[in-house]
mmCIF file of C-alpha atoms in Angstrom:
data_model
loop_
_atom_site.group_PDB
_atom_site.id
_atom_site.type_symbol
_atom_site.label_atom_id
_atom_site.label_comp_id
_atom_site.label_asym_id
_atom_site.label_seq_id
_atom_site.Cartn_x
_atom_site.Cartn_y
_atom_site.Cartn_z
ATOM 1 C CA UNK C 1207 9.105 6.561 -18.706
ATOM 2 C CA UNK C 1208 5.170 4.980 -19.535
ATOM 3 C CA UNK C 1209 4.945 1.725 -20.193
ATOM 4 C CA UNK C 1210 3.061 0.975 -23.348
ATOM 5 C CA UNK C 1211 0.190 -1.055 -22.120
ATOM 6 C CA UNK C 1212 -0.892 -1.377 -25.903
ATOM 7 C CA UNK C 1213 -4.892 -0.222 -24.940
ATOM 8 C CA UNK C 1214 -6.441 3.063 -26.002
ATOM 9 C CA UNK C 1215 -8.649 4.173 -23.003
ATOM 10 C CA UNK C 1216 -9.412 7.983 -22.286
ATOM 11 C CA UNK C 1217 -8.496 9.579 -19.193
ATOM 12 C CA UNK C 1218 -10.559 12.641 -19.776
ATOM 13 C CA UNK C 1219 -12.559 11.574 -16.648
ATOM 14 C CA UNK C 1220 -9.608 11.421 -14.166
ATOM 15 C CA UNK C 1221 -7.980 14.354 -12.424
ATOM 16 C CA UNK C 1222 -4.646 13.350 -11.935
ATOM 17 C CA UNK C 1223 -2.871 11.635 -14.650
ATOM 18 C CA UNK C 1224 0.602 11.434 -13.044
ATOM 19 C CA UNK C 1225 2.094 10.377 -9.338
ATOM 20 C CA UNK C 1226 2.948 13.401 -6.775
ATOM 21 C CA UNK C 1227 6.903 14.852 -7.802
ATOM 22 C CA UNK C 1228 8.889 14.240 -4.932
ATOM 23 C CA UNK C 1229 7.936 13.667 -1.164
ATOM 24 C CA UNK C 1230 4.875 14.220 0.184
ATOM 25 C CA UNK C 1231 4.229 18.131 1.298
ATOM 26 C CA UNK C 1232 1.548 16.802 3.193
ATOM 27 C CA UNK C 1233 4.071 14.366 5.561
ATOM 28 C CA UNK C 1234 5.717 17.722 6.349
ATOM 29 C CA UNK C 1235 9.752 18.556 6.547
ATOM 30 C CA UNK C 1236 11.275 15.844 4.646
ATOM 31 C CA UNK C 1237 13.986 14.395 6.520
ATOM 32 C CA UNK C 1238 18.194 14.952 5.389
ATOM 33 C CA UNK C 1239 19.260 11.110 5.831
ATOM 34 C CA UNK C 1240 15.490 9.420 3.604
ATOM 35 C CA UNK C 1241 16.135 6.359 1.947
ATOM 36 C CA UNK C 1242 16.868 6.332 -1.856
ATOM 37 C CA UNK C 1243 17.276 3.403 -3.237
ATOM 38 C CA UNK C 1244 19.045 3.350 -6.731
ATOM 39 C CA UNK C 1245 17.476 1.809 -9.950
ATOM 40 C CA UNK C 1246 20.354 -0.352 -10.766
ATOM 41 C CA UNK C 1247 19.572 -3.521 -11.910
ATOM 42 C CA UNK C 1248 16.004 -2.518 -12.320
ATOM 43 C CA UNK C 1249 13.244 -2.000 -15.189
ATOM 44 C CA UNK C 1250 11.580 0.508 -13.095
ATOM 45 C CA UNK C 1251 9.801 4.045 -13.858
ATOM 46 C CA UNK C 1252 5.894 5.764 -14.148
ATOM 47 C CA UNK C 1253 3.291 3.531 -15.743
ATOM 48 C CA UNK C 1254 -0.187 3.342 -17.243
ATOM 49 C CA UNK C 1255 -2.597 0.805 -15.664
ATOM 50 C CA UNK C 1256 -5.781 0.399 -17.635
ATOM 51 C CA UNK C 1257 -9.224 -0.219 -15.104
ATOM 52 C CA UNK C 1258 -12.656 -0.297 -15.443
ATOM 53 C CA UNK C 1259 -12.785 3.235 -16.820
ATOM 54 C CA UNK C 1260 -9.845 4.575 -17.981
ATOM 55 C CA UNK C 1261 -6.262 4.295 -16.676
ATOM 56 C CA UNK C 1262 -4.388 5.503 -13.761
ATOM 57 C CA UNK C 1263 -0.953 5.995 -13.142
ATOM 58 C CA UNK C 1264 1.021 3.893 -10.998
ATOM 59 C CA UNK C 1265 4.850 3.472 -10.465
ATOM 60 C CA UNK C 1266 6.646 -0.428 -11.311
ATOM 61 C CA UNK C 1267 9.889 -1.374 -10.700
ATOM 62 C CA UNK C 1268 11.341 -5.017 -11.604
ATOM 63 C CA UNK C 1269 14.434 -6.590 -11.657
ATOM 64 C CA UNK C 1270 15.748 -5.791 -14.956
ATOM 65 C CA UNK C 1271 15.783 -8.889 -17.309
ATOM 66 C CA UNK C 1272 14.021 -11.030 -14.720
ATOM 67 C CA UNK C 1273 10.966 -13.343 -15.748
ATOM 68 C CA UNK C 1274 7.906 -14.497 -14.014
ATOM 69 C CA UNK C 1275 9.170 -12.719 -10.202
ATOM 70 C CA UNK C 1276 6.664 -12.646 -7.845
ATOM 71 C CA UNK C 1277 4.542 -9.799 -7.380
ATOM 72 C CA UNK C 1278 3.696 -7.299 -4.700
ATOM 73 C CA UNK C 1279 1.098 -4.320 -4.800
ATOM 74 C CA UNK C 1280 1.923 -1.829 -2.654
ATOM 75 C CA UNK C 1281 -0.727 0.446 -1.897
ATOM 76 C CA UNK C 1282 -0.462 4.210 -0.833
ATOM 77 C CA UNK C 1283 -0.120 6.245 2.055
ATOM 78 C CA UNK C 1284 -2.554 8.434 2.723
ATOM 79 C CA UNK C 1285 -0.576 11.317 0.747
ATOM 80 C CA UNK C 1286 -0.468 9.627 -2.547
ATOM 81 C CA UNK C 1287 2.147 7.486 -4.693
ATOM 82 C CA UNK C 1288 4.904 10.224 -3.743
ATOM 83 C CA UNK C 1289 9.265 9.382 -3.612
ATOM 84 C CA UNK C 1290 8.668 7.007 -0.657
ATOM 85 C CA UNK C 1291 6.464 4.836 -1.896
ATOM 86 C CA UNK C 1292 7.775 5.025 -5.107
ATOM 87 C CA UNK C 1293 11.368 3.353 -3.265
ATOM 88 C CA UNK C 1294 9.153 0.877 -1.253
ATOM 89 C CA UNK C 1295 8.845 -0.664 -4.554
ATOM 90 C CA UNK C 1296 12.712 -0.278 -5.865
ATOM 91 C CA UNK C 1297 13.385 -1.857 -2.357
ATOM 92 C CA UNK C 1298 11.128 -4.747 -2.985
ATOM 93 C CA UNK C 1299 12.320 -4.868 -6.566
ATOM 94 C CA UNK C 1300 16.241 -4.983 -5.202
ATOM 95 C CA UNK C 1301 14.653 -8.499 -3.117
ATOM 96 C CA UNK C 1302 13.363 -9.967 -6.273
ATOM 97 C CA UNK C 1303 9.831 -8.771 -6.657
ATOM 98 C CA UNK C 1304 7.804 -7.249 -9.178
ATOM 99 C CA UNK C 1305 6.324 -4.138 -7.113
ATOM 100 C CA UNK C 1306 3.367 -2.108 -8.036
ATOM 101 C CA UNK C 1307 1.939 1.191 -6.692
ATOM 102 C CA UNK C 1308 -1.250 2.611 -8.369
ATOM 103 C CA UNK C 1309 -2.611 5.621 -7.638
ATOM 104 C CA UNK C 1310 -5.280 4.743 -6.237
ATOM 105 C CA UNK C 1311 -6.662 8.934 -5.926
ATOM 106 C CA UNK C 1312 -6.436 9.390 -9.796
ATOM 107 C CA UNK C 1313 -10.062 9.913 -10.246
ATOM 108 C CA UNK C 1314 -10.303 12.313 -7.436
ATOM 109 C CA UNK C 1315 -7.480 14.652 -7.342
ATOM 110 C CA UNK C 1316 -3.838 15.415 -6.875
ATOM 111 C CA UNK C 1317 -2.690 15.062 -3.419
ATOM 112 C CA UNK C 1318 0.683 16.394 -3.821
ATOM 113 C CA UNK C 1319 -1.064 19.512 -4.398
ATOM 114 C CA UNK C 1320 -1.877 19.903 -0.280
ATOM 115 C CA UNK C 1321 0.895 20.767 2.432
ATOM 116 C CA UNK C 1322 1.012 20.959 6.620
ATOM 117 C CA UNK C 1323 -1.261 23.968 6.235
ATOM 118 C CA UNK C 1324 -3.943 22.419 4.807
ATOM 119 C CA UNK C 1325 -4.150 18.334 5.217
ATOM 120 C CA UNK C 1326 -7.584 18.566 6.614
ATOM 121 C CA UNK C 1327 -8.758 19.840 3.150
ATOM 122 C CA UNK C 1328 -6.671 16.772 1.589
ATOM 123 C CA UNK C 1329 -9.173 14.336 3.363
ATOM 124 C CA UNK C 1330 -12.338 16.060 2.628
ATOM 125 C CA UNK C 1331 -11.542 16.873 -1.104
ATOM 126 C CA UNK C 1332 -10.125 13.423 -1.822
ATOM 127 C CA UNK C 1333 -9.512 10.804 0.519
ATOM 128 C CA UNK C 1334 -13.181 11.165 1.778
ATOM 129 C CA UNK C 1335 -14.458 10.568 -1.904
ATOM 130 C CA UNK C 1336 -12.461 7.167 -2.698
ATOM 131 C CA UNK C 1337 -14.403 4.363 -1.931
ATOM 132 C CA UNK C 1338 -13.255 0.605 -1.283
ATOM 133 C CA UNK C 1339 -15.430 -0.979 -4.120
ATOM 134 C CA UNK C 1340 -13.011 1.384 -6.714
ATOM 135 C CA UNK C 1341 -10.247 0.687 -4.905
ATOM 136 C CA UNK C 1342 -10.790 -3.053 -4.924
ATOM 137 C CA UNK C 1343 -11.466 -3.160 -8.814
ATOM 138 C CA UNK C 1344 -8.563 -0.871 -9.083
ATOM 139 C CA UNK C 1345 -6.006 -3.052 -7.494
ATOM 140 C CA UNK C 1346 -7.186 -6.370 -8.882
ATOM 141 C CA UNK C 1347 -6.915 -4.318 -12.493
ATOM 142 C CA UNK C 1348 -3.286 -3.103 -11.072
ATOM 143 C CA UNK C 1349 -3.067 -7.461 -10.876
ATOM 144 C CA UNK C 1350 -3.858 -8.002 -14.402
ATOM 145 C CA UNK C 1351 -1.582 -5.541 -15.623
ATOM 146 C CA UNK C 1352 1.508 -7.001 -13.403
ATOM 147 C CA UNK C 1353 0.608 -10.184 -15.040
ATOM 148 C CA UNK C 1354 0.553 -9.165 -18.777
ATOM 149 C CA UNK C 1355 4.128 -7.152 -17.730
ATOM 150 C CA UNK C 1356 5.867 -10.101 -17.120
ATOM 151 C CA UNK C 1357 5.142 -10.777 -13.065
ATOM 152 C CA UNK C 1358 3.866 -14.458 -11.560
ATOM 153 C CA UNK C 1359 0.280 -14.246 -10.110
ATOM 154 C CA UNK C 1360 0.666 -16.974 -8.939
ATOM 155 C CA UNK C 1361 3.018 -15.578 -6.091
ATOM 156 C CA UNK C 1362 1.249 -12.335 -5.427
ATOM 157 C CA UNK C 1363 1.654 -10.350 -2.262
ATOM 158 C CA UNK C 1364 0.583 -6.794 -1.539
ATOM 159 C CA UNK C 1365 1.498 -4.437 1.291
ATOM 160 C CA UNK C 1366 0.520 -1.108 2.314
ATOM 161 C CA UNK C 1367 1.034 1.959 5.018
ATOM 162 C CA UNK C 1368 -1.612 4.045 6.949
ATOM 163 C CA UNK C 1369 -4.801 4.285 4.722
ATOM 164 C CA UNK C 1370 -2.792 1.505 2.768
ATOM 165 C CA UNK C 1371 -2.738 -0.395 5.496
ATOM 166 C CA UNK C 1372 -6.617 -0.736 6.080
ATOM 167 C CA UNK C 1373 -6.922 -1.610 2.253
ATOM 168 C CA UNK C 1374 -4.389 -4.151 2.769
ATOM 169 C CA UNK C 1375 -7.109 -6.084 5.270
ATOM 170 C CA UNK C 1376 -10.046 -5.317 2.731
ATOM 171 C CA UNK C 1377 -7.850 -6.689 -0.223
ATOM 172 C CA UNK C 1378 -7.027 -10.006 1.756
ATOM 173 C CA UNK C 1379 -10.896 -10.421 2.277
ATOM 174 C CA UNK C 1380 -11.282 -9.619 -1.442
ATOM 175 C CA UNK C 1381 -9.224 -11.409 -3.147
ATOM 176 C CA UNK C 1382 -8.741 -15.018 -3.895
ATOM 177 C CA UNK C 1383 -5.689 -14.487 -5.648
ATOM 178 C CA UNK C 1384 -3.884 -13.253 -3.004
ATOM 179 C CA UNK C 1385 -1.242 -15.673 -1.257
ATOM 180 C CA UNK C 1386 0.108 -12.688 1.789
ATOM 181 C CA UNK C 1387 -0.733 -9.469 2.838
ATOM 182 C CA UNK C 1388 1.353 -7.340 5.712
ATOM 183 C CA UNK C 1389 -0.437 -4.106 6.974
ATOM 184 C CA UNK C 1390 1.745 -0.944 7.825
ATOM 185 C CA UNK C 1391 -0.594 0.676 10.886
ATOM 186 C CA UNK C 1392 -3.592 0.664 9.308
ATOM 187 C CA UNK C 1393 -6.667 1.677 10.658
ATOM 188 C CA UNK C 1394 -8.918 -1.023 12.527
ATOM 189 C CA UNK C 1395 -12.001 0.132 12.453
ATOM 190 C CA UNK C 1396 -13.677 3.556 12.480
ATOM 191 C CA UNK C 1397 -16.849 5.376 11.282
ATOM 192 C CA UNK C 1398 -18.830 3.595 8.269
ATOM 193 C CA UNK C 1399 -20.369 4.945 5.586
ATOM 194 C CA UNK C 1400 -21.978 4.108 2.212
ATOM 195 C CA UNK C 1401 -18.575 4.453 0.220
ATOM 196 C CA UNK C 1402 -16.267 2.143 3.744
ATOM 197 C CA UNK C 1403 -19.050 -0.208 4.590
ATOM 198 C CA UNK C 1404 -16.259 -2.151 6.178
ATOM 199 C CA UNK C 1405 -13.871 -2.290 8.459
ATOM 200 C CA UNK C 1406 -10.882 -5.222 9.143
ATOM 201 C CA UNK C 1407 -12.528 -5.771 12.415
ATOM 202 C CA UNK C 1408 -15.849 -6.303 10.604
ATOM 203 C CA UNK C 1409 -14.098 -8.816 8.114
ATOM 204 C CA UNK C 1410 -11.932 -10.913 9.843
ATOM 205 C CA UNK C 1411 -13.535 -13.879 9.318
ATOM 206 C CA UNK C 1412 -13.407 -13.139 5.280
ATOM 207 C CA UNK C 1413 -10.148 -13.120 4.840
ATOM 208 C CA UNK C 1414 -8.788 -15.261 2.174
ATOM 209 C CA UNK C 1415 -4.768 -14.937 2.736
ATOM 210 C CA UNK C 1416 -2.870 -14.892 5.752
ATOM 211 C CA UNK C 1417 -2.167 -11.015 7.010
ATOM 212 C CA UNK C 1418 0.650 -9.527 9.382
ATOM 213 C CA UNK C 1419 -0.214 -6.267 10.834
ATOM 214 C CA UNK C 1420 2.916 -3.846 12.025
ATOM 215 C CA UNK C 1421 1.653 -1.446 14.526
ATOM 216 C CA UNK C 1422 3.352 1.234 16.618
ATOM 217 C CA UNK C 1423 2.665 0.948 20.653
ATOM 218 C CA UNK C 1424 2.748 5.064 20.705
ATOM 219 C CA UNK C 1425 0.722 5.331 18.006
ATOM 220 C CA UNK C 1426 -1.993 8.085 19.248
ATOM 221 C CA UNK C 1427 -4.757 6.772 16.101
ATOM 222 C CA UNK C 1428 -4.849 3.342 16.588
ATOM 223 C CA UNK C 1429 -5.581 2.362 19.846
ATOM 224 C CA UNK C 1430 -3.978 -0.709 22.263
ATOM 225 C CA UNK C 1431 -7.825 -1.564 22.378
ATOM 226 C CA UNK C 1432 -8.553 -1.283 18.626
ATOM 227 C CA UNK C 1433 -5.126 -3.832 18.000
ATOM 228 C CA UNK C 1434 -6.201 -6.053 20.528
ATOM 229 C CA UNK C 1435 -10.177 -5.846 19.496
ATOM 230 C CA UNK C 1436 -8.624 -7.162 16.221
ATOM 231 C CA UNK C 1437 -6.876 -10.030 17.639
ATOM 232 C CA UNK C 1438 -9.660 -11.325 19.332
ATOM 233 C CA UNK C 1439 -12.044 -11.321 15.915
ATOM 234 C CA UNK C 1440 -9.061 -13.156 13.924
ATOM 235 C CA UNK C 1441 -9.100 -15.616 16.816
ATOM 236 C CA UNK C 1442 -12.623 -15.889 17.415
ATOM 237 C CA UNK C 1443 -12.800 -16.381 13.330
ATOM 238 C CA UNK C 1444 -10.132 -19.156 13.392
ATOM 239 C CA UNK C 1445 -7.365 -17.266 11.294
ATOM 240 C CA UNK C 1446 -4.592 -18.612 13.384
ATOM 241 C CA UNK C 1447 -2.504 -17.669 10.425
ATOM 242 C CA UNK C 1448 -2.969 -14.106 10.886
ATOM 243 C CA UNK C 1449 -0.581 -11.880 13.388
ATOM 244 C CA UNK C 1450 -0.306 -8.769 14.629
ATOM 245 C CA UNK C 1451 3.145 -7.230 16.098
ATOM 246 C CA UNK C 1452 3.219 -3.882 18.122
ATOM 247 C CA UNK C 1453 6.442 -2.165 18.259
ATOM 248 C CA UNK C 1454 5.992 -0.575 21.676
ATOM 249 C CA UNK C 1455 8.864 2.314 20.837
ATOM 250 C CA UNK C 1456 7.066 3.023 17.728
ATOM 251 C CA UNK C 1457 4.773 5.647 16.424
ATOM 252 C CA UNK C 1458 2.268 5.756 13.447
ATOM 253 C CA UNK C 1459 4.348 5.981 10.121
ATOM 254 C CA UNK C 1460 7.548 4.772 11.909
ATOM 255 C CA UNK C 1461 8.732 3.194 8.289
ATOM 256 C CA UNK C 1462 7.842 6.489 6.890
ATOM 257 C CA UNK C 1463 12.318 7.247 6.652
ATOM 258 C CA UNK C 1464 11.144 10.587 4.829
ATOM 259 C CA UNK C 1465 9.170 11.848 8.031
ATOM 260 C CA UNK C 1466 9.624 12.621 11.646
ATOM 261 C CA UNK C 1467 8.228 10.122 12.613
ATOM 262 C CA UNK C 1468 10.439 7.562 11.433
ATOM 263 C CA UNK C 1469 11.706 4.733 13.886
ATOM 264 C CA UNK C 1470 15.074 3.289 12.538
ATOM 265 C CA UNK C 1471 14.979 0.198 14.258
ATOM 266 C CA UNK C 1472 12.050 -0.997 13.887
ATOM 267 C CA UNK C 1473 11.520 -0.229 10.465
ATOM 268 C CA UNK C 1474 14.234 -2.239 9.823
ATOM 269 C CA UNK C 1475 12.503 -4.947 12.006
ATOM 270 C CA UNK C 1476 9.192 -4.328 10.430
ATOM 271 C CA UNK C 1477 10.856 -5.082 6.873
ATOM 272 C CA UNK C 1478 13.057 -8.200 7.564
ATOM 273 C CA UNK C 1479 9.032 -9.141 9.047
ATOM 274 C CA UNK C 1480 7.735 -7.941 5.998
ATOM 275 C CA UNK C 1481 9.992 -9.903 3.499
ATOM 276 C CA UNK C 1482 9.824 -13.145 5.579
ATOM 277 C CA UNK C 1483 6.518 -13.243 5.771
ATOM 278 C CA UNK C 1484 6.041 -13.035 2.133
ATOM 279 C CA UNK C 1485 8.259 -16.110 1.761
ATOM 280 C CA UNK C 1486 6.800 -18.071 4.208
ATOM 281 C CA UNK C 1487 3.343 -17.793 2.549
ATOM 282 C CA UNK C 1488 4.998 -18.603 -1.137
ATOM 283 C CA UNK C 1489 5.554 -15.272 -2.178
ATOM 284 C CA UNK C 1490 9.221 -15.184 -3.171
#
């Protein structure tokens, strides 16, 4: 169901105007026993989000009948707002929250058009085309709109996993409005270019909210040295009230319940983390 954001924008410049249909065929098999989380109780379904140039499509879910909850963006995997992410935000909707995913790709492409065979073409005919200024405007639009639906701003979180993870950083350096971020294996730092100037490591000391990073020990990506290059520029910046846990058992995407590589246990560590660290920062 849209949500009828009451503005007339065209989309005619955007190449996706709805989220990816089930799991991601890009994350490979889907697992028998993935999470679904029910919509009971919940005001939840496919929305509009008007931006700078248009709108993109995002997914909401909110306790149904519930005023003024704090709010949480929750920002993409790599594959795209698919069924996972999509019950990220029914779960943090079950805890009380306001949950937002926009798709942040809209402008580029579909990515639940690209399986196993063919990721590699994924990154170079969208992800490498999204760059961090749209995606920052984008998610402080996605904000605004949680605001005029109803949400507290004033108790905004946000959360994200693998190439949502890095944004998660970015967004915390970005945003003053942000009270709590908590970054699913993100990347640290990597190659720059003109579209990712930036990298958390190179922002560190810009960060405006308090950030917990959930990283996998096994994780073949990011690196022991890149998480504990990390930790030394939040404590050579002062940001005492950053933290960064590695789960040593873990692999990248080990919350991912749809994928291989999930990790049971400490995904359900990771989100008892999560949800307390949101609270203990005055979101909740």
């Amino acid at each position: 169901m849209k949500h009828d954001t009451g503005f007339a924008i065209s989309r005619r410049t955007f190449a996706a105007s709805g989220l990816v249909a089930g799991f991601a065929l890009a994350g490979g098999p889907v697992r028998a026993d993935a999470i679904v989380t029910d919509a009971n109780g919940l005001d939840a379904g496919e929305i509009s989000i008007p931006v700078s140039d248009g709108e993109i499509p995002g997914y909401r879910a909110k306790p149904k009948d519930a005023a003024k909850s704090p709010a949480i963006l929750v920002v993409q995997e790599v594959f795209g707002v698919h069924e996972h992410i999509r019950d990220i935000c029914r779960r943090f909707a079950k805890a009380g929250y306001y949950a937002v995913a926009p798709s942040l790709y809209a402008r580029q492409g579909d990515p639940g058009k690209y399986d196993l065979s063919n990721v590699s073409q994924l990154f170079s005919d969208i992800v490498s085309k999204v760059g961090d200024a749209q995606v920052m405007s984008d998610l402080d639009q996605t904000a605004k709109f949680a605001r005029s639906d109803g949400a507290d701003l004033s108790r905004l979180g946000i959360t994200g996993f693998c190439w949502g993870g890095r944004i998660v950083w970015l967004y915390c350096a970005h945003s003053s409005a942000v009270r709590a971020g908590v970054a699913w294996y993100g990347p640290l730092k990597g190659e720059k270019s003109e579209l990712r100037p930036f990298h958390p490591i190179d922002i560190a000391a810009q960060l405006k909210a308090p950030v917990l990073g959930q990283y996998g020990g096994m994780d073949k990506g990011i690196t022991s040295e890149d998480v504990e290059a990390m930790r030394s520029a939040l404590k050579a910046a002062g940001k005492t009230d950053c933290r960064i846990d590695v789960f040593a058992d873990a692999g990248h995407g080990f919350f991912a319940d749809y994928r291989p590589s999930y990790n049971a246990k400490d995904a359900a560590i990771g989100w008892q983390h999560c949800l307390a660290w949101m609270r203990e920062y005055g979101v909740g």
